[in-house]
mmCIF file of C-alpha atoms (C1' of nucleotides) in Angstrom:
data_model
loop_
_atom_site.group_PDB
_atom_site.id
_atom_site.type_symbol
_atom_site.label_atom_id
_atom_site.label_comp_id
_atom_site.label_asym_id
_atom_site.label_seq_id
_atom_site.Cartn_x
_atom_site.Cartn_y
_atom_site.Cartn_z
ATOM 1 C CA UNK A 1 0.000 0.000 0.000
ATOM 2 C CA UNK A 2 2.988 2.341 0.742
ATOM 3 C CA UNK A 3 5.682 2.537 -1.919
ATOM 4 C CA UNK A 4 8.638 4.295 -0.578
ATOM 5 C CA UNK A 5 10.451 7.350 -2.384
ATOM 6 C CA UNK A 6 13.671 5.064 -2.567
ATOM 7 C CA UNK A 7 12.112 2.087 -3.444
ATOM 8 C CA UNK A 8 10.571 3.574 -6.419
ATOM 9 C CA UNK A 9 14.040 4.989 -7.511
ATOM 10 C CA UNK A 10 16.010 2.270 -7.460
ATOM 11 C CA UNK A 11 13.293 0.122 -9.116
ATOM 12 C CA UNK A 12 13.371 2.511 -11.486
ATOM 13 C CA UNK A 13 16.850 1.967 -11.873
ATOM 14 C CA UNK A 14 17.183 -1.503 -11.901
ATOM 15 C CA UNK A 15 14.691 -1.573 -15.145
ATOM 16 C CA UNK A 16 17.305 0.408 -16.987
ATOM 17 C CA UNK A 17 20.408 -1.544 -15.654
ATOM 18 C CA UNK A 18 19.916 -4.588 -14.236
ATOM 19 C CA UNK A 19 22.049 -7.378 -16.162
ATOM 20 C CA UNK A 20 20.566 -10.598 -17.967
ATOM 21 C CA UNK A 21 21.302 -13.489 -15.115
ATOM 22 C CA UNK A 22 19.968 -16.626 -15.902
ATOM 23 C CA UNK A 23 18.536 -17.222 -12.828
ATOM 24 C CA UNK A 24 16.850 -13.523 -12.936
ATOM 25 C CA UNK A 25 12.835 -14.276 -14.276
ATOM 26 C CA UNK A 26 12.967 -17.438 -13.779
ATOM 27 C CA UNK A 27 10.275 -18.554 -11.164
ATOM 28 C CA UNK A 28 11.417 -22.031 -10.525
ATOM 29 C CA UNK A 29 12.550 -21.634 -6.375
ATOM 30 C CA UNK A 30 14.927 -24.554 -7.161
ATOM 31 C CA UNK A 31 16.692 -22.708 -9.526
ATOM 32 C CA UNK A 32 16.704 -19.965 -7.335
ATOM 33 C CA UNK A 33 17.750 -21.596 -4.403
ATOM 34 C CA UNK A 34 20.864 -22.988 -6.302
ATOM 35 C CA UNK A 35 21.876 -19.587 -7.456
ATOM 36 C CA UNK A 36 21.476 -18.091 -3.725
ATOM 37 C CA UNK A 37 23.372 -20.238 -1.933
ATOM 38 C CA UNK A 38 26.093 -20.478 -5.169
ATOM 39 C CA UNK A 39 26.334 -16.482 -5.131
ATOM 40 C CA UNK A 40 26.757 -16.105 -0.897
ATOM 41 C CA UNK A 41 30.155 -14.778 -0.584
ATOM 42 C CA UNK A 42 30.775 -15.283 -4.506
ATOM 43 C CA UNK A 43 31.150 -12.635 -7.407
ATOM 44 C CA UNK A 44 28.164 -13.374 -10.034
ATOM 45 C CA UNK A 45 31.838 -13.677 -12.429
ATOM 46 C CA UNK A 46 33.242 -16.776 -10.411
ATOM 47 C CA UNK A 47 29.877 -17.904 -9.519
ATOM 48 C CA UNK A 48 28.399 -18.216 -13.316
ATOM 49 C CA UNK A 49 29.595 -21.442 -14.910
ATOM 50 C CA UNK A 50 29.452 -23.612 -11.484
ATOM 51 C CA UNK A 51 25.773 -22.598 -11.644
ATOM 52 C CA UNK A 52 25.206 -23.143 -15.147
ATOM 53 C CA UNK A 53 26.960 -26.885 -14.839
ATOM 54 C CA UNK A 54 24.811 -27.604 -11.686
ATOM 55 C CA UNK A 55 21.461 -26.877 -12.569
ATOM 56 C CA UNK A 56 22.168 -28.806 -16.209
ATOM 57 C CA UNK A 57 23.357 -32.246 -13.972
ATOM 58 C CA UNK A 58 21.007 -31.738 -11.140
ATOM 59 C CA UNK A 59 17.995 -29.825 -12.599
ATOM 60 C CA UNK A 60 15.475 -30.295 -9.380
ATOM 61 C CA UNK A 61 15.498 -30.795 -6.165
ATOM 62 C CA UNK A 62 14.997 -35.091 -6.733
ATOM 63 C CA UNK A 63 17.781 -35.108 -8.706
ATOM 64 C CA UNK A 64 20.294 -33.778 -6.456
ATOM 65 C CA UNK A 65 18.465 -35.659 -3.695
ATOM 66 C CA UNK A 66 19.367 -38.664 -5.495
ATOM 67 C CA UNK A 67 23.141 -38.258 -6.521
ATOM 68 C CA UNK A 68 25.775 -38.800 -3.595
ATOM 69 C CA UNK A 69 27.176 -36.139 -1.884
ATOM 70 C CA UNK A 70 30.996 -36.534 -3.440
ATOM 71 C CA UNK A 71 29.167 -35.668 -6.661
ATOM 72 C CA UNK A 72 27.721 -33.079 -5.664
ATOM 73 C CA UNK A 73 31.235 -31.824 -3.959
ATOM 74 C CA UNK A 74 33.093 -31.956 -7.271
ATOM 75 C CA UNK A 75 30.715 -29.627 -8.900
ATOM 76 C CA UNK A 76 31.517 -27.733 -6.278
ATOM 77 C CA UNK A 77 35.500 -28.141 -6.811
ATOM 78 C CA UNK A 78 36.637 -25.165 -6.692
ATOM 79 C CA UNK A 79 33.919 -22.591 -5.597
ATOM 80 C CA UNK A 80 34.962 -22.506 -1.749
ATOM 81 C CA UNK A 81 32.664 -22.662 1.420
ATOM 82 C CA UNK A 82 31.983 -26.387 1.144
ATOM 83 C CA UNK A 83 29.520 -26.853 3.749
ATOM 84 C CA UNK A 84 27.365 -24.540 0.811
ATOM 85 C CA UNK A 85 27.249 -28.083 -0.946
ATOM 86 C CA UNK A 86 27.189 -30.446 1.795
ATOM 87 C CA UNK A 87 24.180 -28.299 3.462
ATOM 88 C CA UNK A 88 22.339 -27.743 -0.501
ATOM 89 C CA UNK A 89 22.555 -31.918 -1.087
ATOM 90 C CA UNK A 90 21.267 -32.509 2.558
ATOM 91 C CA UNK A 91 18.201 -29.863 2.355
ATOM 92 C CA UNK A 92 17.429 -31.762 -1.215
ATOM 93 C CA UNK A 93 17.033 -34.631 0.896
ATOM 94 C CA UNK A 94 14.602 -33.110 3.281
ATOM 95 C CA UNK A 95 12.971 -31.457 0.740
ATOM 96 C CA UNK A 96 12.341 -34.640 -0.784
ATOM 97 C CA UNK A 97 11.594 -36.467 2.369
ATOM 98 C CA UNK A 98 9.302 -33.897 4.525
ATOM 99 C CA UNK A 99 7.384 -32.076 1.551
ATOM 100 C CA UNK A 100 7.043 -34.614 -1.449
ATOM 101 C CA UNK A 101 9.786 -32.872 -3.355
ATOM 102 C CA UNK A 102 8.150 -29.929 -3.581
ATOM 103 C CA UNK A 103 9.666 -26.853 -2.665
ATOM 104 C CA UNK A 104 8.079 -25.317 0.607
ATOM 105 C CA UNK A 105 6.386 -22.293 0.213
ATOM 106 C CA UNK A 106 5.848 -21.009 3.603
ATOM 107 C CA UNK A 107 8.728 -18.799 4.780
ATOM 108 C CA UNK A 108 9.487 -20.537 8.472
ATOM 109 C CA UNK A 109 9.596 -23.749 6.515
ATOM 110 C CA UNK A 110 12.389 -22.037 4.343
ATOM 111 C CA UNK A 111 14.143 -21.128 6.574
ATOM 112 C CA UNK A 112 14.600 -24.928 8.516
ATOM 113 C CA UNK A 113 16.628 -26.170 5.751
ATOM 114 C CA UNK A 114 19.930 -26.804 5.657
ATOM 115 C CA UNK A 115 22.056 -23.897 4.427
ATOM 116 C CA UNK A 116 19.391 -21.528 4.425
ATOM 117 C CA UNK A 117 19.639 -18.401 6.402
ATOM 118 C CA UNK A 118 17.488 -15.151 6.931
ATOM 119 C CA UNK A 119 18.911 -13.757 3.664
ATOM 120 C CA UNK A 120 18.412 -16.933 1.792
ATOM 121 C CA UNK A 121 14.956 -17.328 2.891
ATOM 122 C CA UNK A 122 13.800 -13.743 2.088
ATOM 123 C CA UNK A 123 15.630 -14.297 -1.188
ATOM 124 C CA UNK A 124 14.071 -17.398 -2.147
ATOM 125 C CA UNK A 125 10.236 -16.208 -0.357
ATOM 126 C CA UNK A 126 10.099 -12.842 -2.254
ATOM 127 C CA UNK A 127 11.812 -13.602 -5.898
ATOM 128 C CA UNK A 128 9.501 -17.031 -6.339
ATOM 129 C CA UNK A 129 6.923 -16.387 -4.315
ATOM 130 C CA UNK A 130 6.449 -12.782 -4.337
ATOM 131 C CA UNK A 131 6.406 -12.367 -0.458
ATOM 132 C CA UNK A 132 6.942 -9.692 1.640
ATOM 133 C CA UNK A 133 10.550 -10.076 2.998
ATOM 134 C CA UNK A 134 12.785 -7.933 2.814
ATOM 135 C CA UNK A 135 16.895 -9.299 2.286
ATOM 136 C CA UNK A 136 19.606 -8.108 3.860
ATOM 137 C CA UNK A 137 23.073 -8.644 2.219
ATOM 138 C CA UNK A 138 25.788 -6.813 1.721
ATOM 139 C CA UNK A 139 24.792 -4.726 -0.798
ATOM 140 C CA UNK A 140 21.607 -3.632 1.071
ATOM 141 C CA UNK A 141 24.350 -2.780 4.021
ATOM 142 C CA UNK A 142 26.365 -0.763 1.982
ATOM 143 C CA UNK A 143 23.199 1.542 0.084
ATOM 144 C CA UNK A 144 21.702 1.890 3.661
ATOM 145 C CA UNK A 145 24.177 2.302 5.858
ATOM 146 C CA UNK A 146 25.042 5.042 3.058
ATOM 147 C CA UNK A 147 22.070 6.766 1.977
ATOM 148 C CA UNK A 148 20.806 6.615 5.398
ATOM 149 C CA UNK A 149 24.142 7.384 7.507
ATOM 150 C CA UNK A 150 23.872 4.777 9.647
ATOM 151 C CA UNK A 151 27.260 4.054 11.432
ATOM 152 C CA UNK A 152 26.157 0.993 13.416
ATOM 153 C CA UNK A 153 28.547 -2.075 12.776
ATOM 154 C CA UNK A 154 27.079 -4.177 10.364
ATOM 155 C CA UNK A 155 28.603 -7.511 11.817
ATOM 156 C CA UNK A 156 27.226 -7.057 15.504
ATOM 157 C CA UNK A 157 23.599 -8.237 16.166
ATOM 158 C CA UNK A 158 22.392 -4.705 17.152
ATOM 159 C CA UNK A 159 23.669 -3.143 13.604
ATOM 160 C CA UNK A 160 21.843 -6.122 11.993
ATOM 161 C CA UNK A 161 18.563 -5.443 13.487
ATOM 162 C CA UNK A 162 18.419 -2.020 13.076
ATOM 163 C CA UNK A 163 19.387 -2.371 9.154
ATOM 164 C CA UNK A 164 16.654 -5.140 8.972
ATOM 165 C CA UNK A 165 13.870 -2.994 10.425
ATOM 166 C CA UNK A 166 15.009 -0.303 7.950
ATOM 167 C CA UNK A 167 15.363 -3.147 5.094
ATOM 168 C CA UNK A 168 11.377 -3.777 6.112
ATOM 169 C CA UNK A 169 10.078 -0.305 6.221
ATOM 170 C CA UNK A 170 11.738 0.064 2.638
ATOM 171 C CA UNK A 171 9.938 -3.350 1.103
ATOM 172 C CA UNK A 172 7.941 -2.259 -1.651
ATOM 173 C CA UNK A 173 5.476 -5.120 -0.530
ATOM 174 C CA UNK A 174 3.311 -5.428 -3.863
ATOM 175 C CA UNK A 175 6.669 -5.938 -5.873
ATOM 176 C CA UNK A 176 8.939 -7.403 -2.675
ATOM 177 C CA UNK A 177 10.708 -9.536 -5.064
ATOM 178 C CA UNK A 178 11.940 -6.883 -7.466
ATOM 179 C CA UNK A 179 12.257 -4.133 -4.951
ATOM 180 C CA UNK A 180 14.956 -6.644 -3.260
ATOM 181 C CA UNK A 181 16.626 -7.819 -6.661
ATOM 182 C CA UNK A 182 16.777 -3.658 -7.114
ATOM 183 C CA UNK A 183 18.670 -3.194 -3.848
ATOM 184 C CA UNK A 184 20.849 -5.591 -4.337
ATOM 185 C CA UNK A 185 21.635 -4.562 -7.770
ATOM 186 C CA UNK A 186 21.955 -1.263 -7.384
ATOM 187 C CA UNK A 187 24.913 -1.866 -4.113
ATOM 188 C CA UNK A 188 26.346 -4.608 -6.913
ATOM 189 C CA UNK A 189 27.096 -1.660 -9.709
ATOM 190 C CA UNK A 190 26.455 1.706 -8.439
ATOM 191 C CA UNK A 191 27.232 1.903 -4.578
ATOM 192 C CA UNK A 192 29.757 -0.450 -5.007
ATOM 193 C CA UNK A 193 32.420 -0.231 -1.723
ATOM 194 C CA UNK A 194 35.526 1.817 -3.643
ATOM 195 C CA UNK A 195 35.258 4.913 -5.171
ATOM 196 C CA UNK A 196 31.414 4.732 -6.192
ATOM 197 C CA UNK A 197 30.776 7.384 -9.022
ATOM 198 C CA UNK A 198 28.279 8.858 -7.017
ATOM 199 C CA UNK A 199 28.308 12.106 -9.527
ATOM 200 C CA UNK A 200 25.474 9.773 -11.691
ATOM 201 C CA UNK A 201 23.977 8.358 -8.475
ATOM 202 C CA UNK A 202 19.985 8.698 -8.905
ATOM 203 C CA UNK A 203 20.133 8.874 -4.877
ATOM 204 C CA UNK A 204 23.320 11.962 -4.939
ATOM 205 C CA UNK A 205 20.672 14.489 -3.432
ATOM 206 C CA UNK A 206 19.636 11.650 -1.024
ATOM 207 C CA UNK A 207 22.464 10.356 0.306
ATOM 208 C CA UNK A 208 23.554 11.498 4.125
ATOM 209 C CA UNK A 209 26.648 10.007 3.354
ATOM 210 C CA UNK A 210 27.900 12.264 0.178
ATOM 211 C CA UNK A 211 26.570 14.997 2.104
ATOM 212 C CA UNK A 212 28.623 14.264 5.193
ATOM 213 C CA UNK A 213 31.876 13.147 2.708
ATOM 214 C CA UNK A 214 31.460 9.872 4.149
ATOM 215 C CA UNK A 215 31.018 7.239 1.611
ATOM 216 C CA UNK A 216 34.279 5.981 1.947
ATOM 217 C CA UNK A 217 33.704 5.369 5.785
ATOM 218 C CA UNK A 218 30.463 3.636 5.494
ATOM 219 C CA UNK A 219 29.478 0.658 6.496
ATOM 220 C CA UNK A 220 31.487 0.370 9.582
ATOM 221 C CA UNK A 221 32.720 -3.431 10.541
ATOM 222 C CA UNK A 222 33.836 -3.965 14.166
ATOM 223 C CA UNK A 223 35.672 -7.013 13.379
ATOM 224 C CA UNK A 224 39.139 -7.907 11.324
ATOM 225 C CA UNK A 225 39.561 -11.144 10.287
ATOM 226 C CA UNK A 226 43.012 -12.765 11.973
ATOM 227 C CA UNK A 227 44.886 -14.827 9.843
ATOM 228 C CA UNK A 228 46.521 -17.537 11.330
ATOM 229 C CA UNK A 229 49.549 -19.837 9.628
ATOM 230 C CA UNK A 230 49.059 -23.611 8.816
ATOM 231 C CA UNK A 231 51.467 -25.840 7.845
ATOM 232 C CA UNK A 232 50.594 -28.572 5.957
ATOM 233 C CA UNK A 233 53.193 -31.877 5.030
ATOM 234 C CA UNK A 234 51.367 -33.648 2.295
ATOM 235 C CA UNK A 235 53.137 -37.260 0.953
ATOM 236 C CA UNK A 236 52.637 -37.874 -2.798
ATOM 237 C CA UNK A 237 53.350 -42.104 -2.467
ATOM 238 C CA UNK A 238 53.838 -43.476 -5.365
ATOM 239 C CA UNK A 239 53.512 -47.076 -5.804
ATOM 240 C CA UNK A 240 53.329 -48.855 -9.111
ATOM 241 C CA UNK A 241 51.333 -45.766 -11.035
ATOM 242 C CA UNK A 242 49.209 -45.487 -7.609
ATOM 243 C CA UNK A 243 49.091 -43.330 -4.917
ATOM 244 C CA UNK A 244 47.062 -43.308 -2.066
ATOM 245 C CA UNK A 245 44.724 -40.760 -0.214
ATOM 246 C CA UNK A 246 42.340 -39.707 2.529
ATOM 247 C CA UNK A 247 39.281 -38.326 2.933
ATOM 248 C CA UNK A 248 39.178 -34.994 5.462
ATOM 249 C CA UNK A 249 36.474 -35.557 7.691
ATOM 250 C CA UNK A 250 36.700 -33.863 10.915
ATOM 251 C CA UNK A 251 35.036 -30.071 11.141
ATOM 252 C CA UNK A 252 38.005 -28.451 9.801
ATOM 253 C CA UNK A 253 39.011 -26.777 6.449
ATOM 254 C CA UNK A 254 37.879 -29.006 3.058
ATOM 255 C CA UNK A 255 35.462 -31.342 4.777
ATOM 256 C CA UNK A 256 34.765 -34.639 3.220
ATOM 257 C CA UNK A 257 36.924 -33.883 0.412
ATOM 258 C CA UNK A 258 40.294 -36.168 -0.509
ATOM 259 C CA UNK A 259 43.401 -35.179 -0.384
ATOM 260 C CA UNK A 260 46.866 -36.724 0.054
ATOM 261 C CA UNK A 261 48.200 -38.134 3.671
ATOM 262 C CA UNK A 262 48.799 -35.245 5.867
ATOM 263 C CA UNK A 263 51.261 -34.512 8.592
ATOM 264 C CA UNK A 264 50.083 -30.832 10.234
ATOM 265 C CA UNK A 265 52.556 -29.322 12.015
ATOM 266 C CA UNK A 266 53.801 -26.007 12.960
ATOM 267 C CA UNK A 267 56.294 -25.762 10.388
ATOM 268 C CA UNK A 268 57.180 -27.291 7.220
ATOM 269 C CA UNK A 269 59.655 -30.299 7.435
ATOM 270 C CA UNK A 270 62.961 -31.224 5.765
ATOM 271 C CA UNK A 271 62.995 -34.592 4.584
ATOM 272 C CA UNK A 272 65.618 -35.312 7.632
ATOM 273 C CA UNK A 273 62.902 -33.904 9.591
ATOM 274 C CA UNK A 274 60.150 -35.556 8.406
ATOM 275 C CA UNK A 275 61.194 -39.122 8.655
ATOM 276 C CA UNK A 276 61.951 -38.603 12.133
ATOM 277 C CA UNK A 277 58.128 -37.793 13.074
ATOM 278 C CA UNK A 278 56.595 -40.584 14.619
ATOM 279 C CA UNK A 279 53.388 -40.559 12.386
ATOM 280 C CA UNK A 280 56.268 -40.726 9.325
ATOM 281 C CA UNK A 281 57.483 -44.177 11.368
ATOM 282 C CA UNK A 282 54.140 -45.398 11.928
ATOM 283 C CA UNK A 283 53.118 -45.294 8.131
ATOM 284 C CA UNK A 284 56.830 -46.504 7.092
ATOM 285 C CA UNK A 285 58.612 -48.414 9.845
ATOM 286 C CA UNK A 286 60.879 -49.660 7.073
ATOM 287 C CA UNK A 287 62.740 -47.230 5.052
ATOM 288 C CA UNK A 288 65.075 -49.071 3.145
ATOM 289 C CA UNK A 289 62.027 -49.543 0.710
ATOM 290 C CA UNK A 290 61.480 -45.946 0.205
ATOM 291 C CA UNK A 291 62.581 -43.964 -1.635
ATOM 292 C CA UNK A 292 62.024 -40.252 -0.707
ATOM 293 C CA UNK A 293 62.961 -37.818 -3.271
ATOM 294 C CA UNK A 294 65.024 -34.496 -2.130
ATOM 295 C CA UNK A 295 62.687 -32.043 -4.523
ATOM 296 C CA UNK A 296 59.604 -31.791 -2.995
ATOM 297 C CA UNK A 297 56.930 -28.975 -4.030
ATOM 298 C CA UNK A 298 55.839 -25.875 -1.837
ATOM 299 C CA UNK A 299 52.609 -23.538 -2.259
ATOM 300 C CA UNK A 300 51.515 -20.906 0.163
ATOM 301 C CA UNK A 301 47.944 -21.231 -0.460
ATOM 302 C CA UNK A 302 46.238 -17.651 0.739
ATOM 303 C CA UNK A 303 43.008 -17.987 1.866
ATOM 304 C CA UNK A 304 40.567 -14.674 3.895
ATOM 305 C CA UNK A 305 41.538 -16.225 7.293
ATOM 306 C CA UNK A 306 44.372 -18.465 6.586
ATOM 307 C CA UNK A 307 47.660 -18.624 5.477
ATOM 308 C CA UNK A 308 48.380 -22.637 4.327
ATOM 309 C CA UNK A 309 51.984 -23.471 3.808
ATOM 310 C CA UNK A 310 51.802 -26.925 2.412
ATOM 311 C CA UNK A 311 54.786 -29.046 0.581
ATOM 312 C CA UNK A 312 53.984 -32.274 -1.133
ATOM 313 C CA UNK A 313 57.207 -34.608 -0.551
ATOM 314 C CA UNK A 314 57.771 -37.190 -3.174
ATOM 315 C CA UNK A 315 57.886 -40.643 -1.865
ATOM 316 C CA UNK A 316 58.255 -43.937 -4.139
ATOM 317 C CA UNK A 317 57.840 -47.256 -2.665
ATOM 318 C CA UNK A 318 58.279 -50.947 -4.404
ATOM 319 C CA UNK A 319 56.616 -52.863 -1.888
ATOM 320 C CA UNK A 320 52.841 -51.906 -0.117
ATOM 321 C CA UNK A 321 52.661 -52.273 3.396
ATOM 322 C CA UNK A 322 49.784 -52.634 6.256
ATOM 323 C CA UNK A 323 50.615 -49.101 7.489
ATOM 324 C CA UNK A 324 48.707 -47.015 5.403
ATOM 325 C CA UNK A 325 46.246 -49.201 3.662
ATOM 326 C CA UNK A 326 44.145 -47.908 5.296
ATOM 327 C CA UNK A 327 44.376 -44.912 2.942
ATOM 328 C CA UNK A 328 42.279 -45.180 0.114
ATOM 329 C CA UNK A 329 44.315 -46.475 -2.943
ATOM 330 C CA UNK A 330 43.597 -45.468 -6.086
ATOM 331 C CA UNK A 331 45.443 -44.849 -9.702
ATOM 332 C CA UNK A 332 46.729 -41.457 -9.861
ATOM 333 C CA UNK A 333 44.506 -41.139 -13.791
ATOM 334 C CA UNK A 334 41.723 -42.098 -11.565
ATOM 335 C CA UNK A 335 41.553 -39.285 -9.500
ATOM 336 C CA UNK A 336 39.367 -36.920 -11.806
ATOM 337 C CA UNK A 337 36.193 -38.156 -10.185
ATOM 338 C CA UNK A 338 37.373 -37.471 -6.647
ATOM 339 C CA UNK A 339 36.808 -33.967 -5.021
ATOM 340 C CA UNK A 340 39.336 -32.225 -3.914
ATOM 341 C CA UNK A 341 41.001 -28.516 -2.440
ATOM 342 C CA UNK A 342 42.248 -25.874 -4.939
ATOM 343 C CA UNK A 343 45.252 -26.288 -3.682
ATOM 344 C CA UNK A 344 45.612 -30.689 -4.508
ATOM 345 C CA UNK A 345 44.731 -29.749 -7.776
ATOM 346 C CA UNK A 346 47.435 -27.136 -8.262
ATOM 347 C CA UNK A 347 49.942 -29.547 -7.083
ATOM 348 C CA UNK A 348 48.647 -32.003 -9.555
ATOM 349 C CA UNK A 349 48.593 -29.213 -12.209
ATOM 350 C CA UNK A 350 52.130 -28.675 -11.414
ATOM 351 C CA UNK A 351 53.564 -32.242 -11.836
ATOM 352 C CA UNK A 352 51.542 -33.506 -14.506
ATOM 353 C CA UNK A 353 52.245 -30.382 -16.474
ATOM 354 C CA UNK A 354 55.934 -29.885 -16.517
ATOM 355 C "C1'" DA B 1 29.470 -12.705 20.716
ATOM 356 C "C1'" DA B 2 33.272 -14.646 18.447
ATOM 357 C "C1'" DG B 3 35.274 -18.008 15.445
ATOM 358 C "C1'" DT B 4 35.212 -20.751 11.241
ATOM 359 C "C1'" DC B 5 34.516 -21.966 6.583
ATOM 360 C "C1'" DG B 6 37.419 -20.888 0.247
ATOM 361 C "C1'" DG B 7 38.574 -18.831 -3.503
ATOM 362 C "C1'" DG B 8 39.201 -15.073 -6.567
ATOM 363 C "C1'" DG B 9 39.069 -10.279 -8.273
ATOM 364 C "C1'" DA B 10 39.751 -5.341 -7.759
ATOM 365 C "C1'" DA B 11 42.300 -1.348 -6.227
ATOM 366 C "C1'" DT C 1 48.626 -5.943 0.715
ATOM 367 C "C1'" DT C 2 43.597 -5.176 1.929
ATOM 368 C "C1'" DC C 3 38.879 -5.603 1.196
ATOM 369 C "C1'" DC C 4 34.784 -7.876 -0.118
ATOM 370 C "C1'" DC C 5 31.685 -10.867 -2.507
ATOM 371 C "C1'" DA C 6 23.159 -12.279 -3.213
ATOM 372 C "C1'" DG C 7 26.078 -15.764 4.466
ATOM 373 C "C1'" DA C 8 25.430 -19.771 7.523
ATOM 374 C "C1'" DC C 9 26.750 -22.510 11.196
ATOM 375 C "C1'" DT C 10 29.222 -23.816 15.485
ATOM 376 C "C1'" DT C 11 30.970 -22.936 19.923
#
DNA sequence: AAGTCGGGGAA
DNA sequence: TTCCCAGACTT
């Protein structure tokens, strides 16, 4: 019944500039859904083709129900935030189980599933359904905290109830879902975070912040990420064109996907040093049938909290042993269907490409 | 309330 | 380097 000044304007804008998504007009909340949960934390650019391969091998919810999650993980490969898959194949399951396949419509139902959040769930309620919620992202942080000067810290609870209540009042309710695909849009390409061209900004003679020069300073985050060092001693066995490896499995970094056996320590060994570790002995007691080559391969892999030192030591054996069969053996061509971190594949880019 | 979970692109 | 991206979950 009300349609606010602002909502009206960026609608407005978004008509004009809004880019062709292929999940944009599309009513299908599975397809939706995909592309919400592909694009939290993700550029639309890195986000595109893992979305347009996913939807083509798991086009509804049954089929992704059905597959097994290690599928499911390497189309994932590569995208980050792995739980994102994990949680998407388990709510296809209880999709599938609790309502017949069918998508819920109602929004507290939503918002039980796996992987689904408040953002998620006012994504998914308002651009399928067409209901009243009102999403809160980043982008609708930046525009509001700007426009409105609001200097609350977005990442404390009190900062992100105040911006939801403000989110609410905003909601064009008749056209929720494209009042909240305008928001977003507009804090995607206009009030983007550095150096916004604010000169063509259809809000300039709105905005608190551009009055108070204080774009640059808005929104305010309380807390800094710390990044903390890992050091990771992978061992590449080799064993008649095999190798063996391990699935990750505790609530750590990369869960459930495979990688090679791991010594985690804090600091990278020498080969001296690293056959005189006593998980080295366990898995080898004898070393007169290894062979453990003095080249060995380092990456600093740089993730937002982490800093992962890893080096993949080369290690050829004639003869298996009982030691570490309980790794998973497999042939080193066969590892395409496995998932596994960005940073196993660029150590198998390296080798296999030089 | 704080910590954790990935990877890449832009400035 | 630093920041941030259509956030959610665990402790």
């Amino acid at each position: 019944m009300s349609l606010h000044p602002y909502s009206q304007i960026l609608q407005n804008w978004y008509h004009i500039y809004k880019r062709d998504l292929p999940w944009r007009d599309v009513s299908d909340p599975y397809l939706i859904w995909i592309s919400e949960i592909i694009l939290q934390q993700t550029r639309v650019a890195q986000g595109m083709d893992y979305y347009l391969r996913f939807v083509t091998r798991f086009p509804n919810v049954l089929s992704l129900a059905k597959a097994e999650e290690q599928e499911v993980l390497k189309y994932w490969q590569g995208l980050g935030y792995y739980s994102r898959a994990r949680n998407l194949h388990k709510a296809a399951r209880q999709i599938a189980e609790n309502y017949g396949g069918q998508f819920p419509h109602v929004h507290t139902d939503i918002l039980k599933l796996s992987g689904i959040g408040i953002y998620t769930a006012a994504a998914i309620a308002s651009f399928a359904y067409g209901q009243p919620y009102a999403v809160v992202d980043g982008n609708v942080y930046r525009v509001l905290s700007r426009v409105f000067g609001i200097d609350s810290p977005i990442d404390s609870p009190r900062g992100q109830k105040e911006f939801a209540a403000l989110a609410a009042e905003l909601l064009d309710s008749e056209n929720a879902g494209t009042h909240n695909q305008a928001i977003m849009e507009f804090g995607a390409l206009q009030c983007v975070p550095v150096n916004p061209d604010c000169g063509i900004c259809p809000l300039k003679d709105n905005c608190v912040a551009l009055k108070t020069a204080s774009v640059d300073k808005l929104p305010v985050k309380e807390r800094k990420t710390k990044i903390k060092a890992r050091y990771f001693n992978y061992l590449f066995i080799k064993h008649e064109n095999q190798t063996y490896l391990q699935k990750r499995e505790s609530q750590d970094i990369w869960k459930n996907l495979y990688e090679f056996p791991l010594i985690e320590s804090d600091r990278l060994f020498t080969v001296d040093q690293l056959i005189e570790q006593d998980e080295f002995k366990t898995l080898f007691p004898d070393t007169t049938a290894l062979k453990i080559s003095s080249i060995y391969y380092d990456f600093k892999h740089i993730l937002t909290h982490r800093h992962i030192f890893a080096r993949f030591f080369m290690i050829e054996t004639d003869k298996t042993n009982s030691h570490y069969k309980k790794f998973g053996k497999t042939l080193i061509d066969n590892m395409d269907h496995l998932p596994i971190s960005r940073l196993t594949e660029l150590f198998l880019e390296k080798i296999f490409t030089r």
